[in-house]
mmCIF file of C-alpha atoms in Angstrom:
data_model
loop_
_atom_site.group_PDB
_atom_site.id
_atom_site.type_symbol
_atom_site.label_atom_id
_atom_site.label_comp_id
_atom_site.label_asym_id
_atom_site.label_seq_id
_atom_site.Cartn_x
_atom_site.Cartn_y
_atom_site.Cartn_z
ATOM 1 C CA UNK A 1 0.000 0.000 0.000
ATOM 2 C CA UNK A 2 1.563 3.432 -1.013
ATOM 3 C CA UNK A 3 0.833 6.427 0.952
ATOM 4 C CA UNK A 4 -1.602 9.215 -0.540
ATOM 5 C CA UNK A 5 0.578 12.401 -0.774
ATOM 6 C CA UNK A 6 -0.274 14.836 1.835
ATOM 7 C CA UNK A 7 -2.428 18.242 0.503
ATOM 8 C CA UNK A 8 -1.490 21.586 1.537
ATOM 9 C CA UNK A 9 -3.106 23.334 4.496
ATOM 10 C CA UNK A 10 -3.442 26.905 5.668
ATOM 11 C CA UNK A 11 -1.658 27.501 8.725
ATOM 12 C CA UNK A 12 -3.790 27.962 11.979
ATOM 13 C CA UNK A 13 -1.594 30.708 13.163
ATOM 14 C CA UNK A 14 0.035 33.298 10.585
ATOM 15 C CA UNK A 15 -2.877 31.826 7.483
ATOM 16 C CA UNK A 16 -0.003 31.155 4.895
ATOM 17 C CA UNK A 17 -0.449 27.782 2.756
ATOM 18 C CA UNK A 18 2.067 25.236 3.708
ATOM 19 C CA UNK A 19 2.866 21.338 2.490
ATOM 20 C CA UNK A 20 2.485 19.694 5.823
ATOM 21 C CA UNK A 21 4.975 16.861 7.168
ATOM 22 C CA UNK A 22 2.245 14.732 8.573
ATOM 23 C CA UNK A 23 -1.647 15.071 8.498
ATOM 24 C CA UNK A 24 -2.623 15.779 12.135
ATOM 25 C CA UNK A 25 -0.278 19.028 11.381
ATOM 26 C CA UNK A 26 -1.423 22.549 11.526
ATOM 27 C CA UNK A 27 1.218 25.179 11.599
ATOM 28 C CA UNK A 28 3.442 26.352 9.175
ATOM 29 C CA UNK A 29 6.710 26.111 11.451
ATOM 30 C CA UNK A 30 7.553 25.599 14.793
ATOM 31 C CA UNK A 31 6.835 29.274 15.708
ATOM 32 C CA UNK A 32 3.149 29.205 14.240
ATOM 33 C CA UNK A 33 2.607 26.058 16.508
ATOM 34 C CA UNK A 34 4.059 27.571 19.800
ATOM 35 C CA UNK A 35 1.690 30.978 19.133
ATOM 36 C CA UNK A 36 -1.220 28.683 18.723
ATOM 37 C CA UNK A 37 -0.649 26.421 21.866
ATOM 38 C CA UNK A 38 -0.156 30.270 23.351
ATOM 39 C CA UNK A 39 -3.391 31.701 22.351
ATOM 40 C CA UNK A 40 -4.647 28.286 23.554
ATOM 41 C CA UNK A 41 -3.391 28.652 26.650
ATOM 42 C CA UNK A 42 -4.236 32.529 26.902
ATOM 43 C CA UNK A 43 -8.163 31.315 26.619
ATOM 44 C CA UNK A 44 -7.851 28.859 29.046
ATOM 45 C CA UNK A 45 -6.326 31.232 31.437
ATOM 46 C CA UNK A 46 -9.020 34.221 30.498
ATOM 47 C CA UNK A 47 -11.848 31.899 30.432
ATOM 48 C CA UNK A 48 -10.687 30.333 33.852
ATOM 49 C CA UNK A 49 -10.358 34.204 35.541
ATOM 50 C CA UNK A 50 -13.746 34.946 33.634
ATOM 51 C CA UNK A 51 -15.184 32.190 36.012
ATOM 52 C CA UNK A 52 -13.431 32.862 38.595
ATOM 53 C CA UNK A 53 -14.786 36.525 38.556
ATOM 54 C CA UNK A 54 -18.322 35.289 38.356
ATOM 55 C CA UNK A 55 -17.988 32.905 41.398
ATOM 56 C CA UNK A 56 -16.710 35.988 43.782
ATOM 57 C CA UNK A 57 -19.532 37.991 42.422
ATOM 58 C CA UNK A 58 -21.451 35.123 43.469
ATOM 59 C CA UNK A 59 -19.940 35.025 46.492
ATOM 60 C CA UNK A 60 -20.414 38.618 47.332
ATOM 61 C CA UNK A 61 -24.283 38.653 46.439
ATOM 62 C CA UNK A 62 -24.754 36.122 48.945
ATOM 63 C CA UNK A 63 -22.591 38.092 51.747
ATOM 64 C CA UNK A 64 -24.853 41.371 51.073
ATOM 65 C CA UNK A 65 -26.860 42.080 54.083
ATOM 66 C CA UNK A 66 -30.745 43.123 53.879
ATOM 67 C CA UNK A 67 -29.811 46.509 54.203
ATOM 68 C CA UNK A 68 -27.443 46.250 51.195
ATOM 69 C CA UNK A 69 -29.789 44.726 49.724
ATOM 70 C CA UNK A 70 -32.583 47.415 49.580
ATOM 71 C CA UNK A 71 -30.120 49.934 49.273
ATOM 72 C CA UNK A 72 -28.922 48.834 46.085
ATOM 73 C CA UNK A 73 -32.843 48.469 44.952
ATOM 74 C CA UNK A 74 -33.087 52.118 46.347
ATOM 75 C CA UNK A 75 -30.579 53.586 44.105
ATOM 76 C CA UNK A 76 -32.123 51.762 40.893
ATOM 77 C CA UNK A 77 -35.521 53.205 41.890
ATOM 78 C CA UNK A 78 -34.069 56.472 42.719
ATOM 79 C CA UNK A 79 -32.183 56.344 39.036
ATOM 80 C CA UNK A 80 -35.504 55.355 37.836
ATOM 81 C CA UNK A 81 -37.450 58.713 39.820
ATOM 82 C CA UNK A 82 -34.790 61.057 38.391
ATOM 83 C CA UNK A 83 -34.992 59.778 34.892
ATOM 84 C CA UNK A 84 -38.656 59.665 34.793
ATOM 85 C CA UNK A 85 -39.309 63.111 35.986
ATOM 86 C CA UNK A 86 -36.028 64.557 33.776
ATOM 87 C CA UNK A 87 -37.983 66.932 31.809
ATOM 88 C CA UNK A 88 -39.990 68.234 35.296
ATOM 89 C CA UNK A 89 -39.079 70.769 37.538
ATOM 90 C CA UNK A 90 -37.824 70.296 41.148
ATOM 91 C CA UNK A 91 -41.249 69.524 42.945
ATOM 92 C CA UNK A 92 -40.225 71.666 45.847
ATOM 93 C CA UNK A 93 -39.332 74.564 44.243
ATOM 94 C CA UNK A 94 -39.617 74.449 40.391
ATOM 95 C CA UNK A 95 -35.882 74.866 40.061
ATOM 96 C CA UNK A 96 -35.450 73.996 36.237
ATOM 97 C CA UNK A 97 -31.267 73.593 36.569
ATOM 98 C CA UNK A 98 -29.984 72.110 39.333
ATOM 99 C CA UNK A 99 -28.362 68.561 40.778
ATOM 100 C CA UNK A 100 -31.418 66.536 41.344
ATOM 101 C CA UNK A 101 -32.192 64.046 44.150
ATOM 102 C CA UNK A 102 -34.803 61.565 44.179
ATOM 103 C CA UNK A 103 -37.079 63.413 47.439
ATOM 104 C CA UNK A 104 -39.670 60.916 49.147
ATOM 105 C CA UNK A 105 -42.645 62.753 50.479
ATOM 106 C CA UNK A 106 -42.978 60.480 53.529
ATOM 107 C CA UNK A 107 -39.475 59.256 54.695
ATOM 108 C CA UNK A 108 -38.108 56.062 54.497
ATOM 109 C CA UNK A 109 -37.714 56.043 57.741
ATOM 110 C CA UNK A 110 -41.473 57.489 58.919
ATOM 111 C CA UNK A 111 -42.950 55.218 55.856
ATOM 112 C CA UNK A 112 -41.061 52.477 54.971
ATOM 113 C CA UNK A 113 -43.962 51.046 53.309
ATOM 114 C CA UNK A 114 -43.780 53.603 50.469
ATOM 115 C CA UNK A 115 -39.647 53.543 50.135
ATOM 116 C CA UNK A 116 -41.019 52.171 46.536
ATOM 117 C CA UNK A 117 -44.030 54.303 45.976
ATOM 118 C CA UNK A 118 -43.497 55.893 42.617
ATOM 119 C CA UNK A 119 -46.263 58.596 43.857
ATOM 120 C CA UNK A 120 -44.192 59.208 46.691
ATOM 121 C CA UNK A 121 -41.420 59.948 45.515
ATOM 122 C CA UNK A 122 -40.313 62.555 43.092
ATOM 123 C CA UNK A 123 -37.272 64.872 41.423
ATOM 124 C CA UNK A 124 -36.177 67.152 44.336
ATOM 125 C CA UNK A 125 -33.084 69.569 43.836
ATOM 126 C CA UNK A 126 -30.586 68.797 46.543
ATOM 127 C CA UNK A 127 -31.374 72.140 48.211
ATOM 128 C CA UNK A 128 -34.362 71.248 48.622
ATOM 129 C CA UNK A 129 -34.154 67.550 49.880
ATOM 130 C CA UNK A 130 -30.878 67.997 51.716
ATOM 131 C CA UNK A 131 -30.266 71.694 52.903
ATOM 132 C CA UNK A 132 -34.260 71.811 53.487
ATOM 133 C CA UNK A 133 -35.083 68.269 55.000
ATOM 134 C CA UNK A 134 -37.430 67.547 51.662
ATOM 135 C CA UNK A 135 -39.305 71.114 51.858
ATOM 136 C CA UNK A 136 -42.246 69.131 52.609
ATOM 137 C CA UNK A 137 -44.898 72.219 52.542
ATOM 138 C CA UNK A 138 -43.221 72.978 49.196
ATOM 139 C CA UNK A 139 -42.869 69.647 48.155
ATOM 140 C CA UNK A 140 -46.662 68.639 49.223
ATOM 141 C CA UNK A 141 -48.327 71.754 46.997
ATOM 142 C CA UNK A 142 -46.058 70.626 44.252
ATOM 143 C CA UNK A 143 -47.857 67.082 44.630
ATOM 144 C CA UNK A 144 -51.111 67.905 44.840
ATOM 145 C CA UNK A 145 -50.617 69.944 41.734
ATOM 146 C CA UNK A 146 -49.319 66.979 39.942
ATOM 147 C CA UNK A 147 -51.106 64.350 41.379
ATOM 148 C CA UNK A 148 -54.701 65.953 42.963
ATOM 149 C CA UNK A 149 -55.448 66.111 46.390
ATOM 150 C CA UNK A 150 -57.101 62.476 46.746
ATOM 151 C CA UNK A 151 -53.346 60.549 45.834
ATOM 152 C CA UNK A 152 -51.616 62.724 48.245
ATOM 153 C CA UNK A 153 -54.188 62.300 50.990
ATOM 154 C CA UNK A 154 -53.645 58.473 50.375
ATOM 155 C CA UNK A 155 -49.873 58.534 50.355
ATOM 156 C CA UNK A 156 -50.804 60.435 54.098
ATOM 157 C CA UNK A 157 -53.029 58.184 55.567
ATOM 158 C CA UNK A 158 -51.107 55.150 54.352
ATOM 159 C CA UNK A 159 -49.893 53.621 57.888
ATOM 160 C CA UNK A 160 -49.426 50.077 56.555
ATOM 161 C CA UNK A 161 -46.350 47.745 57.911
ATOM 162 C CA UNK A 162 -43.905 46.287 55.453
ATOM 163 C CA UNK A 163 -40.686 44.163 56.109
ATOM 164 C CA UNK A 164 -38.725 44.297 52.701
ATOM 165 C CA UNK A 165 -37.423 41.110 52.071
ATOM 166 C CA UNK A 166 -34.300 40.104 50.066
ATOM 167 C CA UNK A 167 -36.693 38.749 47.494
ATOM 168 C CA UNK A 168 -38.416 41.481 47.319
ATOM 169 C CA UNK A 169 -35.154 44.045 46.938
ATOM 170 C CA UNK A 170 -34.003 41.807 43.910
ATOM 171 C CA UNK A 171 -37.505 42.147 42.554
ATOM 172 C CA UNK A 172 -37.732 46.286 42.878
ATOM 173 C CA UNK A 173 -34.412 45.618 41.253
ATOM 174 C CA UNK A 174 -35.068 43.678 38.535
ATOM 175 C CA UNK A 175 -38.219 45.586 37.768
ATOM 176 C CA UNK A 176 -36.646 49.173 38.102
ATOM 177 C CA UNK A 177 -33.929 47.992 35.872
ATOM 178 C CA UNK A 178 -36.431 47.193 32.924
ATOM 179 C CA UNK A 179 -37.975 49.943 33.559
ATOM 180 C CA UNK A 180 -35.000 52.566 33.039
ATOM 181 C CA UNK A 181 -34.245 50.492 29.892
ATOM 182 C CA UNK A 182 -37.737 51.181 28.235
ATOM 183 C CA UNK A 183 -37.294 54.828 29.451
ATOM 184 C CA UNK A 184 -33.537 55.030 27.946
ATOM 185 C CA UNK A 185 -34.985 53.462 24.942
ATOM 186 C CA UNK A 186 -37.688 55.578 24.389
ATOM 187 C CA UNK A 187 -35.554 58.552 25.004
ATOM 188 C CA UNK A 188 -33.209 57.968 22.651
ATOM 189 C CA UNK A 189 -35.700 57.167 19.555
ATOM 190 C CA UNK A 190 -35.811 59.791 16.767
#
């Protein structure tokens, strides 16, 4: 039995035809073959640190605390206020240029049960909801102009209790997230 002469082959590494010595071959030279079995081993290695990045983010979720937790949905929904309200005024004080807060009505801390409210909580300049402690006189006309006088006496009588779970911070999450996408993409359509 003869042998079947061997075709020629592109080389895997520098893509130059070459007459190959034997058929499992696939670099031109010694050097093409060493920069493949580098590139090989470069993938391995950035695949391997790819995983090993998603493992300690992993890691880290499950560390967070409660209070991370909703604080982290807090800033989403707070992204989500700002961005919503981008073209309004400040609610306090109808500042039109300013750096803008996300200002609850009711406090987190006197209402935790509407920390998520999206009637609750609106674009506030930082004067107002820093320097002024939310200019809630202010802030409560500007509502009631907005939203009539039957939404913001529901947002006051609402003495409901709420424990905010984990679950429920990755849901507010989640759903805020989706939510500044749409917004984004609307935004940005012609």
């Amino acid at each position: 039995m003869s042998k079947r002469p061997l075709k020629s082959k592109t080389c895997k590494s520098c893509g130059k035809e070459f007459l190959p010595r034997a058929s499992t071959q696939v670099a031109c030279s010694a050097i093409c073959a060493l920069n493949l079995v580098a590139k090989k081993h470069l993938a391995n290695a950035e695949k391997v640190a790819k995983e090993e990045r998603k493992a300690d983010r992993e890691k880290r979720e499950k560390l967070k605390s409660r209070r991370t937790h909703l604080n982290d949905a807090q800033a989403i929904f707070n992204k989500f206020i700002r961005l919503r309200d981008k073209d309004q005024p400040c609610i306090s004080c109808g500042n039109q240029s300013a750096t803008w807060d996300a200002g609850h009505y009711r406090s987190v801390g006197a209402a935790p049960q509407l920390r998520y409210d999206e009637r609750n909580v609106h674009k506030q300049c930082v004067h107002c909801n820093q320097h002024k402690s939310g200019n809630a006189i202010e802030m409560r006309r500007g509502m009631v102009a907005r939203l009539g006088q039957s939404v913001v006496d529901e947002l006051e009588n609402s003495n409901g209790v709420v424990k905010w779970s984990i679950d429920d911070a990755l849901r507010i999450k989640a759903e805020y997230k989706e939510k500044i996408k749409a917004l984004e993409t609307q935004r940005n359509k012609p």
